[in-house]
Coordinates of C-alpha atoms in Angstrom, one line a residue:
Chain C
X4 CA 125.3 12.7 -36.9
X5 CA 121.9 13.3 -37.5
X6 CA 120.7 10.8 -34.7
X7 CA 123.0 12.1 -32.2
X8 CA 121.6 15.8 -32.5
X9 CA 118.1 14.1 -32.4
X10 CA 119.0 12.4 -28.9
X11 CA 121.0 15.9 -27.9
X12 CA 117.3 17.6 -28.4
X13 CA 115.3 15.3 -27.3
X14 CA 117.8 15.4 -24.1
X15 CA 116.9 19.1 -23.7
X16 CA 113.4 19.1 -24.7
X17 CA 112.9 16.5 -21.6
X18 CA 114.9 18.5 -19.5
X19 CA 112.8 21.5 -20.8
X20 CA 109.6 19.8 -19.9
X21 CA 110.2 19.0 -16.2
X22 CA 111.6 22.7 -15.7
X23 CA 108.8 24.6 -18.2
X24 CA 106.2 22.3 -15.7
X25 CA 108.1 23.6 -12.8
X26 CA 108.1 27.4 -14.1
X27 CA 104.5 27.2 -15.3
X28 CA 103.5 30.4 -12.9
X29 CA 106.7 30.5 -11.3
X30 CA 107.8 32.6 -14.5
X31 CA 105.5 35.4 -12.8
X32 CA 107.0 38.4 -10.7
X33 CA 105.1 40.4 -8.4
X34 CA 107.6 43.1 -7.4
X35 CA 109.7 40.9 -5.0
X36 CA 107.2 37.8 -5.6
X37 CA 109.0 34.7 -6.8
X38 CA 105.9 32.1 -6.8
X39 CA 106.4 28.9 -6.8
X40 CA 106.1 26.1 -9.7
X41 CA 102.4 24.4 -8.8
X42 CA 103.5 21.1 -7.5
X43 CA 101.6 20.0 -5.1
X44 CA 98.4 19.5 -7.3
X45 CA 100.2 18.1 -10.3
X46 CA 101.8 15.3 -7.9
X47 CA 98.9 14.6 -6.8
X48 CA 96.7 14.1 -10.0
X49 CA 97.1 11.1 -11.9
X50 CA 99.2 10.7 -15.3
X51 CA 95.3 9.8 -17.0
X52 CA 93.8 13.3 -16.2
X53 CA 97.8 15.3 -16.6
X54 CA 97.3 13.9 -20.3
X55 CA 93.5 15.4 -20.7
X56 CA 94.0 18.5 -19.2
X57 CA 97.6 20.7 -18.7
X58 CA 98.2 23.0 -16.0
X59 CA 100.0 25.5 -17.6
X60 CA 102.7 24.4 -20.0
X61 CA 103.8 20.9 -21.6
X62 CA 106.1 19.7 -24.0
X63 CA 106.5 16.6 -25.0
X64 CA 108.1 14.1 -27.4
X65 CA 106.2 11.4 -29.0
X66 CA 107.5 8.0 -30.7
X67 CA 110.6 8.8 -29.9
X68 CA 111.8 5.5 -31.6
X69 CA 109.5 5.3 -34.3
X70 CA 109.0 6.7 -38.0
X71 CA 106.8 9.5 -36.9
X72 CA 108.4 11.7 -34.3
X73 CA 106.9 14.9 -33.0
X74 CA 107.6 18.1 -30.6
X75 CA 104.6 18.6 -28.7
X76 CA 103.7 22.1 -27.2
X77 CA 100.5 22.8 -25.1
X78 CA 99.8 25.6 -23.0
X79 CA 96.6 26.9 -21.4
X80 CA 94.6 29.9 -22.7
X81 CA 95.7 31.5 -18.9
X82 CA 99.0 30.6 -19.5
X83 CA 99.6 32.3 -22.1
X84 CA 97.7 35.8 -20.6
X85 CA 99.8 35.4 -17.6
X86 CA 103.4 36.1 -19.7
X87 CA 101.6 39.6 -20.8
X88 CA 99.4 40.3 -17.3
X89 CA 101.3 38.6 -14.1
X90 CA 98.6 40.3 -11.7
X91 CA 96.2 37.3 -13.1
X92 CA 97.7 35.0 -10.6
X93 CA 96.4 37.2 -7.7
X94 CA 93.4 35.1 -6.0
X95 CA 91.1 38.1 -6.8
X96 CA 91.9 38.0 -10.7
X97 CA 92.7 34.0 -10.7
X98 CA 88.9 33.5 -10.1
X99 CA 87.7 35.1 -13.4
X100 CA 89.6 33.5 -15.8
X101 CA 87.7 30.3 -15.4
X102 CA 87.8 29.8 -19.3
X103 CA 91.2 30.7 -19.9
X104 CA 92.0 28.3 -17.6
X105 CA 90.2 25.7 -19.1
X106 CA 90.8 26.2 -22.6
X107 CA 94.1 25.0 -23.7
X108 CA 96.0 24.6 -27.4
X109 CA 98.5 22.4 -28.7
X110 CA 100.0 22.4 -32.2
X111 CA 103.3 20.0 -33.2
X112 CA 105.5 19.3 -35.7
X113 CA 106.6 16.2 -37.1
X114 CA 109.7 14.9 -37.9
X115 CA 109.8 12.2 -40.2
X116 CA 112.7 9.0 -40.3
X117 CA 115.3 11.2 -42.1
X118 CA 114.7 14.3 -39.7
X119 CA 112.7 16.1 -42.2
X120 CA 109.9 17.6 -41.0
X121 CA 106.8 16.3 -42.5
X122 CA 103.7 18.0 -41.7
X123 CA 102.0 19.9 -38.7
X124 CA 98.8 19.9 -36.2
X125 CA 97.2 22.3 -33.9
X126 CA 93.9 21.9 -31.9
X127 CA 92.5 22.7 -28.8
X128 CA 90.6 21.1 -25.8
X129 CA 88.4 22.9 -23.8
X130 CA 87.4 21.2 -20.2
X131 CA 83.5 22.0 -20.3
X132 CA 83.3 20.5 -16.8
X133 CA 86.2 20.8 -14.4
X134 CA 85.2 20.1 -10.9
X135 CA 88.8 18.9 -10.1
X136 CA 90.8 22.2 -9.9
X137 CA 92.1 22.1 -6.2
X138 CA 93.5 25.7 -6.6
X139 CA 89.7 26.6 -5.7
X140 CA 88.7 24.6 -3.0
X141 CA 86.7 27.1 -0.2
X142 CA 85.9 25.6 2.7
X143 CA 85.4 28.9 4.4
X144 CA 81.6 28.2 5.1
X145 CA 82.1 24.5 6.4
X146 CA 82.5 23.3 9.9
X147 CA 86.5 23.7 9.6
X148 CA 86.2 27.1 8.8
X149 CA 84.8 27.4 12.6
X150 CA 87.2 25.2 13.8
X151 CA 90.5 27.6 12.3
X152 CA 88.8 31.1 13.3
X153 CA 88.6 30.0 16.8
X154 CA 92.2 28.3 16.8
X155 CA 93.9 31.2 15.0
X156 CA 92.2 33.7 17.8
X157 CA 94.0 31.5 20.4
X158 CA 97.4 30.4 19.5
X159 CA 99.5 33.6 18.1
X160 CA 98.6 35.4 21.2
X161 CA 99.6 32.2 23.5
X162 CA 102.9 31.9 21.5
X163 CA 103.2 35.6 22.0
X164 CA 102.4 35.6 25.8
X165 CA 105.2 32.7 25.8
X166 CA 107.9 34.9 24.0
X167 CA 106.9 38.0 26.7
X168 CA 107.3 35.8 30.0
X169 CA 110.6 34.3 28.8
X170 CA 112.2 37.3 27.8
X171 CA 110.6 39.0 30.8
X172 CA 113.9 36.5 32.4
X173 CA 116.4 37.7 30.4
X174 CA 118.4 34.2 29.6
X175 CA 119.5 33.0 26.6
X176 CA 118.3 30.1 27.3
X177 CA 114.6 31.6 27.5
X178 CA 115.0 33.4 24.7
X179 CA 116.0 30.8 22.3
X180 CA 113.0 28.9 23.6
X181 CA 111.0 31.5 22.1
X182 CA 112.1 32.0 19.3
X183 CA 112.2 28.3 18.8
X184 CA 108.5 28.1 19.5
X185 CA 107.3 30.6 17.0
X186 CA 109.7 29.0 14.3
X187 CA 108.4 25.7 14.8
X188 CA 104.7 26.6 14.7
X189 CA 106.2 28.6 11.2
X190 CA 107.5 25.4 10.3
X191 CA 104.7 23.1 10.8
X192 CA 102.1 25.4 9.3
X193 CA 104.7 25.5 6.2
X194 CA 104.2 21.4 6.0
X195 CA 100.9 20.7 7.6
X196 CA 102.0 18.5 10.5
X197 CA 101.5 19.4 14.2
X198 CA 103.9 17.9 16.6
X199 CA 103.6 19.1 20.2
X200 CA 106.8 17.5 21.0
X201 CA 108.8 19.8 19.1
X202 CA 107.5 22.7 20.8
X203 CA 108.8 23.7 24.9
X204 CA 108.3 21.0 27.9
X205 CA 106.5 24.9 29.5
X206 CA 104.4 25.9 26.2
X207 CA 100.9 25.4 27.3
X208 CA 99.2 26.6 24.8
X209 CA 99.4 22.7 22.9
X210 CA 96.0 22.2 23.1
X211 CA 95.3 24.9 20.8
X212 CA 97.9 23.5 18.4
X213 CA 97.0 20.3 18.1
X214 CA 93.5 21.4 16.8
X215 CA 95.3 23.2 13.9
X216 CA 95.8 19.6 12.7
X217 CA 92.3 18.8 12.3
X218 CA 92.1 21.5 10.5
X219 CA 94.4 20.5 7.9
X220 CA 93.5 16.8 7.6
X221 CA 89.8 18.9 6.7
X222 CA 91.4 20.6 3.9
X223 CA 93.6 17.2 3.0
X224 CA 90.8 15.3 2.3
X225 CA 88.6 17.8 0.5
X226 CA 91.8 18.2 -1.9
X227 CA 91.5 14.5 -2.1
X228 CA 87.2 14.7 -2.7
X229 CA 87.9 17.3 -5.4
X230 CA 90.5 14.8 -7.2
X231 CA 87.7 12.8 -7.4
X232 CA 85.1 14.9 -9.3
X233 CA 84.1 15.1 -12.8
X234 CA 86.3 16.1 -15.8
X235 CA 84.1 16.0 -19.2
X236 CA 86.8 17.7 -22.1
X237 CA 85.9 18.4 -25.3
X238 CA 88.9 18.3 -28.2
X239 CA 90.0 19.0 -31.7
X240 CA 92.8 18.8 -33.4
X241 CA 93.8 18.9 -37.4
X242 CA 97.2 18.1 -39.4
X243 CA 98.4 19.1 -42.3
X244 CA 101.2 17.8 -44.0
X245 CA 104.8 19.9 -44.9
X246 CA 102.7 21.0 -48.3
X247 CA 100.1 22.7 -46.1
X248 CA 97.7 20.1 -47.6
X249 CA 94.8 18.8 -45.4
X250 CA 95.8 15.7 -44.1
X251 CA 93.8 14.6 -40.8
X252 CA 91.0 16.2 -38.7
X253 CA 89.6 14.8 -34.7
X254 CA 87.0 15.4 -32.5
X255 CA 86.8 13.5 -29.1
X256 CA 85.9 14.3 -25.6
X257 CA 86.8 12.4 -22.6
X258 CA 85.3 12.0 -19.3
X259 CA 86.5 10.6 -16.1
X260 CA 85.2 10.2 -13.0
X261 CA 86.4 9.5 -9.2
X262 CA 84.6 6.1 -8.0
X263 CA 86.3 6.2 -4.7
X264 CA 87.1 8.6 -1.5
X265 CA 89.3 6.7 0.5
X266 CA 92.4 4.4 -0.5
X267 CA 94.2 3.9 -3.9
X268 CA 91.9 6.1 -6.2
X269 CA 90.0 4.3 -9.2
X270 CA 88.8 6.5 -11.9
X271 CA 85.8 6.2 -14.3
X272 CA 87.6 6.8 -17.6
X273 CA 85.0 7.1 -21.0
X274 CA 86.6 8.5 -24.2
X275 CA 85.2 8.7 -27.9
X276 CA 86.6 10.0 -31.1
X277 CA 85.9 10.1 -34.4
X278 CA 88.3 11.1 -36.8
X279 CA 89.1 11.8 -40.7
X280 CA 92.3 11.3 -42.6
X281 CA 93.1 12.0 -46.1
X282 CA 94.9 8.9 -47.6
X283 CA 94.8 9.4 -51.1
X284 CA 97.7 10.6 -53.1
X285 CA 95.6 10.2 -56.7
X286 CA 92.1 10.5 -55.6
X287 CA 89.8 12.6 -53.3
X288 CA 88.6 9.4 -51.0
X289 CA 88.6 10.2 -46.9
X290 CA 88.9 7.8 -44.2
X291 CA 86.6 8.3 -41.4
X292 CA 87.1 6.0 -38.0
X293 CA 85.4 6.1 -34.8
X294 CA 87.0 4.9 -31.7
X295 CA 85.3 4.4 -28.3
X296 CA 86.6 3.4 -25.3
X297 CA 85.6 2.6 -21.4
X298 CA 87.9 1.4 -18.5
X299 CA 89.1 2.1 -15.1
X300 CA 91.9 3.7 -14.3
X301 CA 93.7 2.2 -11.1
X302 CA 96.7 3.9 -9.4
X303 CA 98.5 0.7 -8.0
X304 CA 101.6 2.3 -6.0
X305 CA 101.6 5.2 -4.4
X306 CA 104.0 7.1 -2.5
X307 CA 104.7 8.1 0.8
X308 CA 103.5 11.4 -0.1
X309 CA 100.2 9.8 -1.8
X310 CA 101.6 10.9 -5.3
X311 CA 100.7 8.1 -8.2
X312 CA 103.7 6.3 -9.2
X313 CA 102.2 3.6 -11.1
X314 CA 98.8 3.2 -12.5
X315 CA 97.2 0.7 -14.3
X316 CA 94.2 1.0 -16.8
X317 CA 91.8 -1.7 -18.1
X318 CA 89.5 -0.8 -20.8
X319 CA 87.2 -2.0 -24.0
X320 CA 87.8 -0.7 -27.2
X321 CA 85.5 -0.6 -30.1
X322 CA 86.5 1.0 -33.4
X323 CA 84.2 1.5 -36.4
X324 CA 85.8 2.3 -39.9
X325 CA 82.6 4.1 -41.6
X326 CA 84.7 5.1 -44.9
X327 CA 87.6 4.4 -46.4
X328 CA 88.1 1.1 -45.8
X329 CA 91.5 -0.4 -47.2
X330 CA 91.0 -3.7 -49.3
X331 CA 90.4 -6.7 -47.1
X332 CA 90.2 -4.8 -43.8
X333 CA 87.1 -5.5 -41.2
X334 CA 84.9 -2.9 -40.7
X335 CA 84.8 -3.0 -37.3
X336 CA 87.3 -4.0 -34.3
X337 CA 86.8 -5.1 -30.4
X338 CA 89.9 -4.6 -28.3
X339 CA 90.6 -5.4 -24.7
X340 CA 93.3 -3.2 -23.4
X341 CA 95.8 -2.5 -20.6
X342 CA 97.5 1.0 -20.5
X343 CA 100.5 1.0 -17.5
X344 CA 101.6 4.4 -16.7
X345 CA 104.9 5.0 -14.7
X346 CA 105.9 8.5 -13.0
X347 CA 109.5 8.8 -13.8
X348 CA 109.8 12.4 -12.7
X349 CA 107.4 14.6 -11.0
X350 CA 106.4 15.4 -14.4
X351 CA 107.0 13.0 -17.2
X352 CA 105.5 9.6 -17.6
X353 CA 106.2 6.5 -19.2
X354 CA 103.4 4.7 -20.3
X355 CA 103.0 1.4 -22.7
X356 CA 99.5 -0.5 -23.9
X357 CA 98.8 -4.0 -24.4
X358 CA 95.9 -4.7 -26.7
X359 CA 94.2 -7.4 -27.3
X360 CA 92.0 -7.8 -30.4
X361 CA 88.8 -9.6 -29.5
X362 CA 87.4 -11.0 -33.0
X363 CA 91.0 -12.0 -33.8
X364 CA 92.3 -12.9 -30.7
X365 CA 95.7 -11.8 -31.0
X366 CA 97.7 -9.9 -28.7
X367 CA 98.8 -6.1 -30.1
X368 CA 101.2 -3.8 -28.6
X369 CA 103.6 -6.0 -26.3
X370 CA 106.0 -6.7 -29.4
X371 CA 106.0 -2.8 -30.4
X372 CA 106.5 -1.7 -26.5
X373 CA 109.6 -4.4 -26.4
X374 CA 110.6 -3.2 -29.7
X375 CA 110.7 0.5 -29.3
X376 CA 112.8 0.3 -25.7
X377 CA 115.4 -1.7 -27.7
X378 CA 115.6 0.7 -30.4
X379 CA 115.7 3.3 -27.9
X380 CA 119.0 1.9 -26.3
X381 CA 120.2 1.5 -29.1
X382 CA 119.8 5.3 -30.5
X383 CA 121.5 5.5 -27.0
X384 CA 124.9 3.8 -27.4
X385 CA 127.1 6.3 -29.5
Chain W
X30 CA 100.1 58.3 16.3
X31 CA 101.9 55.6 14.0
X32 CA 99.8 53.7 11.4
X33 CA 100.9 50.6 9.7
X34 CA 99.5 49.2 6.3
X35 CA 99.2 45.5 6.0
X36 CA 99.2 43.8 2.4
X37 CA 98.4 40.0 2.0
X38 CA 98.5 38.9 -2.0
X39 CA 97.4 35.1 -2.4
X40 CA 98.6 33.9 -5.7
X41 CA 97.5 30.9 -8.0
X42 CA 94.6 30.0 -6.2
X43 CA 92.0 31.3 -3.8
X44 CA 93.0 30.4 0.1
X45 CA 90.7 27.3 1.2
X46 CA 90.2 28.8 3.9
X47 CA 90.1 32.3 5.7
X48 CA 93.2 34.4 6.7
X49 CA 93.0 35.0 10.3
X50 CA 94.9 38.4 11.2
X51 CA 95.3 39.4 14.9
X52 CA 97.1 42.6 16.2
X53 CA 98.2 42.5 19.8
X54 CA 99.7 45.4 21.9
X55 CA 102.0 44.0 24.3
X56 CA 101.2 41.2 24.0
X57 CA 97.1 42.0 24.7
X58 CA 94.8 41.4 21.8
X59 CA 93.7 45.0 20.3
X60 CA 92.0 43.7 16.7
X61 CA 91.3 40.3 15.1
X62 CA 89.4 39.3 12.1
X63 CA 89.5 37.1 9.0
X64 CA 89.7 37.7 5.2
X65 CA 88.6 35.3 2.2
X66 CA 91.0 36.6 -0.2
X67 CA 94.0 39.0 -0.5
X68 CA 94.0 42.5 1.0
X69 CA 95.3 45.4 2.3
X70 CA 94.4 46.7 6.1
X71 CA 95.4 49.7 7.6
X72 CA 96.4 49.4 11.5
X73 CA 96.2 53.3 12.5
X74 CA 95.8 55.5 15.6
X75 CA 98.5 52.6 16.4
X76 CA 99.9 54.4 20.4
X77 CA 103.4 55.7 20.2
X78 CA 106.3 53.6 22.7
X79 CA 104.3 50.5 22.7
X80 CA 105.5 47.4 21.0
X81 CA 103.1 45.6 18.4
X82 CA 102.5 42.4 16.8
X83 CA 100.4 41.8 13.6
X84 CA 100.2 38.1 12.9
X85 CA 98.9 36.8 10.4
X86 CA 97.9 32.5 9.5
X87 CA 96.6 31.3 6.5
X88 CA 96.4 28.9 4.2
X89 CA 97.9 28.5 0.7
X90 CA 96.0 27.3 -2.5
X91 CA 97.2 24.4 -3.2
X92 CA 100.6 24.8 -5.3
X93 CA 99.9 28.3 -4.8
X94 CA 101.4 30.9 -2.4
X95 CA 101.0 33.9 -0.4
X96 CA 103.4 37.2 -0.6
X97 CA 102.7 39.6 2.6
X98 CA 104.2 42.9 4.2
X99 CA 104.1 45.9 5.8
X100 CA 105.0 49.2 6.3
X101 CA 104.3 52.2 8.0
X102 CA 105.2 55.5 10.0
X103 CA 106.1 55.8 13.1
X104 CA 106.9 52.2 13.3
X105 CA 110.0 50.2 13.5
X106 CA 110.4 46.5 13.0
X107 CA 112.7 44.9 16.1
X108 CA 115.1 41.9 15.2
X109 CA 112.3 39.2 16.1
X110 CA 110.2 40.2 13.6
X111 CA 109.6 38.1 10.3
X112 CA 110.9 39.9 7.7
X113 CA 109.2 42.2 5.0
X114 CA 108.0 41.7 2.5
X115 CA 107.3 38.0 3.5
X116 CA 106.7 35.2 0.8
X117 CA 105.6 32.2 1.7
X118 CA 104.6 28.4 0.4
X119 CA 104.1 25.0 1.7
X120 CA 100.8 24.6 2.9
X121 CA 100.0 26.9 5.1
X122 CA 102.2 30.1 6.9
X123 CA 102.3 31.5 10.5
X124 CA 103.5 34.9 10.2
X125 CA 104.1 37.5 13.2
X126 CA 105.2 41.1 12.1
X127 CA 106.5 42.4 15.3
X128 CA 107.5 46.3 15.3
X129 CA 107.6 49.3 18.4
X130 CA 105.8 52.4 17.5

């Protein structure tokens, strides 16, 4: 019974993630606005950097099939201010909340084998460099911006000269041309793809159509430029168990960096963290671990619409116990890793880690990632 | 004389790049200009029995969106006209606010 209201809630917490990602700022009304769930820049980013730094909310389940499940709840700083202040979305507000935006919070709560719950964290990251928010690219002193004035002077008065002459002959026929000229420059503004075919055989006014094109292929690839910027973040997080007893403290930051401009991007991906855990029950002694970490991420398959569908991550992993070490354990480990991310949804990902222990040489990981999808179908047949 | 009052309100995101507003009188350009970010312009001393158009092209941030309308005296908005107020995604928006004074 128990199981089956676990897998009825983790149901609707997944269902709740993909449609909280989609409401993030869509939950905002202007009067009449409606705005629309940010999309386009969370396709577009891969599943490494959705991890480091949220957009507006997340939720998110964690070893699902394991001993140590946990809800997951993170939401930026500007997230939260938005629910009590919608006008923060406007473009002219947007721009000062550069901290809220990048200051985010997570706590969680853990449920423990026999759905009890058995402790709780809460932390924060703060993005101390984020040169990859898209929602502020300006390109309004560049070369393009020259190129749009002069287009947009030219082409609503040529479309409105059209609709003038061909209603000036009082045909249906003319007519509809119009109005099916102006709705398909409406329509390809909307997606960002200029066909002159689908305008009138006697529009002649292409010319000054087509250039709108160039224009957004300019602002296509600085989107893509500005994927590829730094992001250093800077995070903390601490747990306490259900007694409200200290239990585990973190501090890490992460950097990645874009290594390429054109084809399949390949990130720079630097991470350390050190972190201290209470494991006594009787006594007082800590144990205090660093971990460090340097790879590449890789985004393998993309699709049609350049969003990353699978990714692939090779990286070194050195971890240094400096207290606490548990009778007979090394000091010290070297791991060579492979994380594989796959988008399932828009929003969620799957992703599993091979690791391979240097010193040892012994293979880590595959067995559990086998493991835990078989335990998962099997929580699944009831 | 009619007068008409244009607002453009660009959420989630500044526009990348700027919004390019024309106003034509019968089809002859009277006013043009671009704007970085959201605003509100007033079109007055518009000449009564004419017929207008205020258009308006822009970009959206990205995952963002712009909301945009108008209103006015003296001025009434003919069947062709995009309606207001006007929201509008995807990447970028043509709009053409087409009324007779």
């Amino acid at each position: 019974m128990k199981k089956t209201i676990f897998i009825i809630i983790c149901i609707c917490f997944i269902c709740a993630q993909t449609k909280v990602a989609a409401q993030n700022n869509s939950s905002v009304n202007l009067d009449s606005v409606q705005l629309l769930p940010v999309r386009t820049a969370n396709d577009l980013k891969t599943g490494n950097w959705q991890d480091v730094l949220t957009n507006f909310f997340q939720l998110g389940l964690s070893d699902l099939t394991g001993n140590n499940r946990a809800f997951n709840f993170k939401s930026s700083l500007f997230g939260l201010k938005l629910k009590t202040n919608p006008s923060l979305i406007v473009d002219t507000n947007y721009v000062k909340h550069s901290f809220d935006r990048n200051f985010q919070f997570n706590f969680s709560l853990g449920i423990d084998s026999s759905y009890h719950l058995n402790g709780y964290s809460a932390g924060f990251t703060w993005a101390a460099i984020n040169k990859r928010d898209t929602t502020l690219i300006n390109l309004t002193k560049s070369k393009t911006e020259s190129v749009w004035a002069a287009a947009a002077a030219k082409f609503p008065q040529a479309l409105i000269n059209y609709r003038i002459k061909k209603f000036a002959k009082r045909t249906s026929q003319d007519s509809a041309d119009a109005i099916m000229a102006k709705q398909a420059v409406s329509n390809m503004m909307k997606i960002g793809k200029f066909d002159a075919s689908l305008l009138p055989n006697d529009f002649t006014a292409k010319d000054s159509i087509n250039v709108i094109q160039a224009v957004f292929d300019a602002y296509d690839s600085a989107k893509a430029s500005t994927m590829q910027m730094p992001l250093l973040t800077f995070t903390f997080n601490t747990a306490f168990s259900k007694r409200s007893s200290f239990d585990s403290a973190q501090l890490g930051f992460v950097y990645l960096q874009g290594l390429t401009k054109k084809g399949n991007p390949l990130e720079l991906d630097l991470r350390a963290n050190f972190r201290i855990k209470d494991t006594a029950v009787n006594n007082d002694r800590y144990r205090s671990v660093f971990t460090s970490s340097g790879g590449m991420n890789c985004v393998l398959i993309k699709s049609k619409a350049q969003a990353s569908i699978l990714e692939f991550k090779p990286y070194v992993e050195y971890d240094k116990i400096i207290s606490g070490l548990f009778p007979g354990e090394k000091a010290d480990y070297f791991y060579a890793n492979a994380d594989f991310r796959l988008r399932v949804t828009q929003n969620i990902w799957i992703p599993f880690t091979i690791k391979y222990d240097v010193k040892a040489g012994n293979f880590l990981g595959f067995l559990n990632v086998s493991a835990n999808f078989s335990a998962l179908r099997g929580l699944l047949k009831y | 004389m009619a007068s008409a009052t244009l607002t453009v309100t660009v959420n989630g995101g500044i526009p990348p790049l700027s919004i390019q507003v024309g106003l034509l009188k019968n089809g002859t350009p009277v006013e043009h200009f671009g704007q970085a970010s959201s605003f509100t312009h007033l079109f007055d001393d518009l000449e009564a029995n004419n017929n207008y158009d205020v258009t308006i092209a822009g970009f959206n941030p990205a995952g963002g969106n712009t909301s945009l309308s108008i209103s006015g005296t003296g001025i009434t908005l003919t069947p062709i006209s995009d309606t207001t107020p006007s929201e509008q995604d995807g990447k970028g928006y043509f709009v053409d606010f087409n009324f007779n004074s």
